[in-house]
């Protein structure tokens, strides 16, 4: 028995070593994913841009603000002078938060009262907002310690309050659940479309399919449409769960959400068909799908902000369809954004889909001829 087991182990090792495509799948994806996880997947905040709204404009307020400016974490993007600009800067993602110093800040400090400072955070990413509040509290604590030491007072000189836009309670599920529509839709389409051609090859029925009256384009469409239907059904199921089970607010238009879903599927289906065309077996197709899926999630901004990634990695995210769809789906869910403000996310998805579908069609025809 042991001789047979050892012989089988040796045979499987030789199969993996002799097949160049399998060698590629076994070596390259783990290395790439190691770098992706090592550099892109981080919960630390760096180079966080913020806007300043200083209504006090005194020496004391400048001393307080210097604590933020002197931190290696925060970068002052611009100074604003009107209440109406606060929401605009955050909504357009020009800054992660706005630091608002009350007009009575200096007077309250000198009177021994708690001076009010407000941190208005972008609550669409609840995880980042929670981490950011911890950094801000530490800066406040340092300022309080310095003030007490210099003035020999006993009470806390400043007090900060937080207000998060779009997600006032900073509930993680408001941020995560809409993003699951993108991830699970990708997985379902990958399992149906990505394995379709590889499965036919492995079972030996692909050549039989070619001698039928169906034309190549009809075969390709026939392989694609079922996966598209399953993916849309999965997205609808998650949408209902988000609305009625997780109670995530929906402030936008359902038609825009499904239009974004169609553009997203158009972009990823071409990639999945290309993987299936290149794979000789379902196992290779699964490796290929996994190789593409994991970096797509990491580089999409699903769990970690893209702005925290190295600059080179940030440029790579522009090739990731999931990056654009997450902006669409969270914008529709939490912000109620319309097509006029999301068109710049639809255009890259369309061009990525055009290129990926053309490439998959080329690979499919190459396999035929």
XYZ file of N, CA and C in Angstrom, residues 181 239 243 249-262 325 327-342 346:
105
model
N -21.362 42.702 -2.424
C -22.033 42.500 -3.708
C -21.003 42.342 -4.811
N -28.363 42.180 -2.209
C -29.003 43.488 -2.093
C -30.184 43.427 -1.129
N -30.539 45.279 2.600
C -31.620 46.215 2.909
C -32.485 45.746 4.076
N -28.784 51.492 4.901
C -29.636 52.453 4.188
C -29.298 52.504 2.703
N -30.329 52.656 1.901
C -30.156 52.761 0.456
C -30.697 54.117 0.026
N -29.806 55.014 -0.370
C -30.195 56.395 -0.645
C -30.201 56.725 -2.135
N -29.827 55.760 -2.978
C -29.687 56.055 -4.389
C -30.761 55.437 -5.257
N -30.384 55.168 -6.504
C -31.303 54.659 -7.518
C -30.931 53.219 -7.853
N -31.926 52.321 -7.819
C -31.671 50.906 -8.097
C -31.201 50.709 -9.533
N -31.758 51.475 -10.462
C -31.371 51.333 -11.870
C -29.894 51.634 -12.075
N -29.372 52.659 -11.388
C -27.952 52.992 -11.514
C -27.093 51.887 -10.916
N -27.567 51.294 -9.823
C -26.833 50.196 -9.200
C -26.709 49.015 -10.162
N -27.812 48.626 -10.802
C -27.769 47.491 -11.721
C -27.024 47.827 -13.008
N -27.066 49.078 -13.426
C -26.272 49.491 -14.584
C -24.782 49.349 -14.270
N -24.383 49.771 -13.073
C -22.999 49.591 -12.654
C -22.622 48.127 -12.566
N -23.566 47.287 -12.107
C -23.316 45.847 -12.016
C -23.083 45.248 -13.403
N -23.873 45.678 -14.392
C -23.695 45.177 -15.757
C -22.331 45.576 -16.321
N -16.233 49.649 -9.314
C -17.577 49.211 -8.925
C -17.844 49.468 -7.447
N -16.766 52.025 -5.760
C -17.125 53.444 -5.676
C -18.584 53.636 -6.079
N -18.999 52.933 -7.138
C -20.389 53.050 -7.606
C -21.356 52.543 -6.553
N -21.106 51.350 -6.034
C -22.084 50.733 -5.148
C -22.165 51.438 -3.803
N -21.028 51.882 -3.264
C -21.068 52.613 -1.994
C -21.607 54.021 -2.201
N -21.328 54.599 -3.364
C -21.883 55.911 -3.658
C -23.390 55.876 -3.767
N -23.925 54.828 -4.399
C -25.382 54.699 -4.538
C -26.014 54.371 -3.184
N -25.401 53.472 -2.431
C -25.964 53.054 -1.150
C -25.957 54.192 -0.130
N -24.774 54.707 0.178
C -24.608 55.596 1.328
C -24.780 57.072 0.987
N -24.447 57.455 -0.237
C -24.458 58.879 -0.582
C -25.637 59.281 -1.450
N -26.270 58.304 -2.105
C -27.358 58.638 -3.015
C -26.870 59.323 -4.278
N -25.678 58.994 -4.730
C -25.102 59.645 -5.910
C -25.798 59.180 -7.183
N -25.857 60.072 -8.152
C -26.489 59.775 -9.419
C -25.478 59.541 -10.522
N -25.998 59.326 -11.723
C -25.138 59.031 -12.859
C -24.238 60.205 -13.208
N -24.704 61.419 -12.924
C -23.909 62.592 -13.275
C -22.616 62.687 -12.475
N -22.580 62.086 -11.299
C -21.366 62.125 -10.480
C -20.596 60.808 -10.495
N -21.153 59.784 -11.164
C -20.500 58.476 -11.203
C -20.050 58.076 -12.608
N -17.944 54.617 -14.619
C -18.488 53.753 -15.657
C -17.556 53.684 -16.870
